[in-house]
Coordinates of C-alpha atoms in Angstrom, one line a residue:
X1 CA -27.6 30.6 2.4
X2 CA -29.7 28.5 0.9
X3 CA -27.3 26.6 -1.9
X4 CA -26.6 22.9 -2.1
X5 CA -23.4 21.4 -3.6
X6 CA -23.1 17.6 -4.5
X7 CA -19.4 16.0 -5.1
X8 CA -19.0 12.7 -6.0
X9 CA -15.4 11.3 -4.5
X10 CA -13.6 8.3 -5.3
X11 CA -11.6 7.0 -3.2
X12 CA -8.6 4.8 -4.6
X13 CA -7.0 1.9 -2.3
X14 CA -3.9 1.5 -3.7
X15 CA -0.6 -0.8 -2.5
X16 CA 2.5 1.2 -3.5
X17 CA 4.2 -1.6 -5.9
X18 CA 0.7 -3.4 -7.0
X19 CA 0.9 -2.9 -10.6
X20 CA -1.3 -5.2 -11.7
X21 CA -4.1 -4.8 -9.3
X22 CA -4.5 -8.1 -7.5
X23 CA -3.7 -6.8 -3.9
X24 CA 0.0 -8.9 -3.9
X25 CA 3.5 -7.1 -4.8
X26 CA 5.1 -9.6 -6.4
X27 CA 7.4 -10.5 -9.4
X28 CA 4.6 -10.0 -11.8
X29 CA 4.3 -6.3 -10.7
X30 CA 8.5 -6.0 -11.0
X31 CA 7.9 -7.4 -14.8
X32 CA 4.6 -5.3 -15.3
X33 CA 6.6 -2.0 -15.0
X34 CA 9.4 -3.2 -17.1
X35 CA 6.5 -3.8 -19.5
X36 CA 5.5 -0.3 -19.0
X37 CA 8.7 1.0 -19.4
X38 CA 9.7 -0.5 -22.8
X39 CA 6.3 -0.6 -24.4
X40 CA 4.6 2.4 -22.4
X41 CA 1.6 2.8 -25.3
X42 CA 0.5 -0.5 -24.5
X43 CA 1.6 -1.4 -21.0
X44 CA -0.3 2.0 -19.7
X45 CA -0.1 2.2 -15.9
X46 CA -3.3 3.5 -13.8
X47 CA -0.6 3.6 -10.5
X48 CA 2.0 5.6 -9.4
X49 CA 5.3 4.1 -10.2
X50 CA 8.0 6.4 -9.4
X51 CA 9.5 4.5 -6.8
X52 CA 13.1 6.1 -7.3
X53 CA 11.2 10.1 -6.6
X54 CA 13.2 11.4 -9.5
X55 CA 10.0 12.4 -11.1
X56 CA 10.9 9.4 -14.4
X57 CA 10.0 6.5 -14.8
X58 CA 12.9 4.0 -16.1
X59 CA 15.5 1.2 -15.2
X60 CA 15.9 2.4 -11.1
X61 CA 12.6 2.2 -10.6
X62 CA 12.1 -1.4 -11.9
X63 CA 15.1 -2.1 -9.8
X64 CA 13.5 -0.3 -6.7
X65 CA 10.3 -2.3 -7.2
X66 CA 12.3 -5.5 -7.5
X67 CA 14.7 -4.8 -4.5
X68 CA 11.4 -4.5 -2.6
X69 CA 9.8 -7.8 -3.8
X70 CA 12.9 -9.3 -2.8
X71 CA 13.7 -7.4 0.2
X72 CA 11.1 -6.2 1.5
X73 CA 11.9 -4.4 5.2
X74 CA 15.4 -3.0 3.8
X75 CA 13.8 -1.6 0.7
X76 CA 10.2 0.3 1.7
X77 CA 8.4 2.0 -1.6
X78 CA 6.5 4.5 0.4

């Protein structure tokens, strides 16, 4: 009784595959995480990219983010 709490949220709106942040998956994203993945201290990510769930990041999920961009409905990232 009697105590007050404040919490500051943030809420993040984020489309699985957008690597870049411009709202579009697209071929730039596919070459963004290969970026990442050969040159991670200066390709950081601020996104979740582990679009293969095997808890790595590397080739299959470059290749899951690019099956997606090209195939959209067969190949779902979330």
């Amino acid at each position: 009784q009697g105590l007050q709490t404040t919490y500051d949220v943030q809420v993040i709106d984020h489309i699985p595959g957008d690597m870049d942040g411009n709202r579009i998956v697209d071929r730039d994203d596919v070459m963004q995480l290969l970026w990442h993945i050969t040159f991670p201290e200066l390709y950081p990510l601020d996104v979740p990219a582990d679009f293969a769930f095997d808890g790595k990041l590397d080739r299959d999920d470059v290749m899951q983010l690019l099956w997606h961009v090209t195939f959209p409905e067969l190949f779902p990232l979330n």
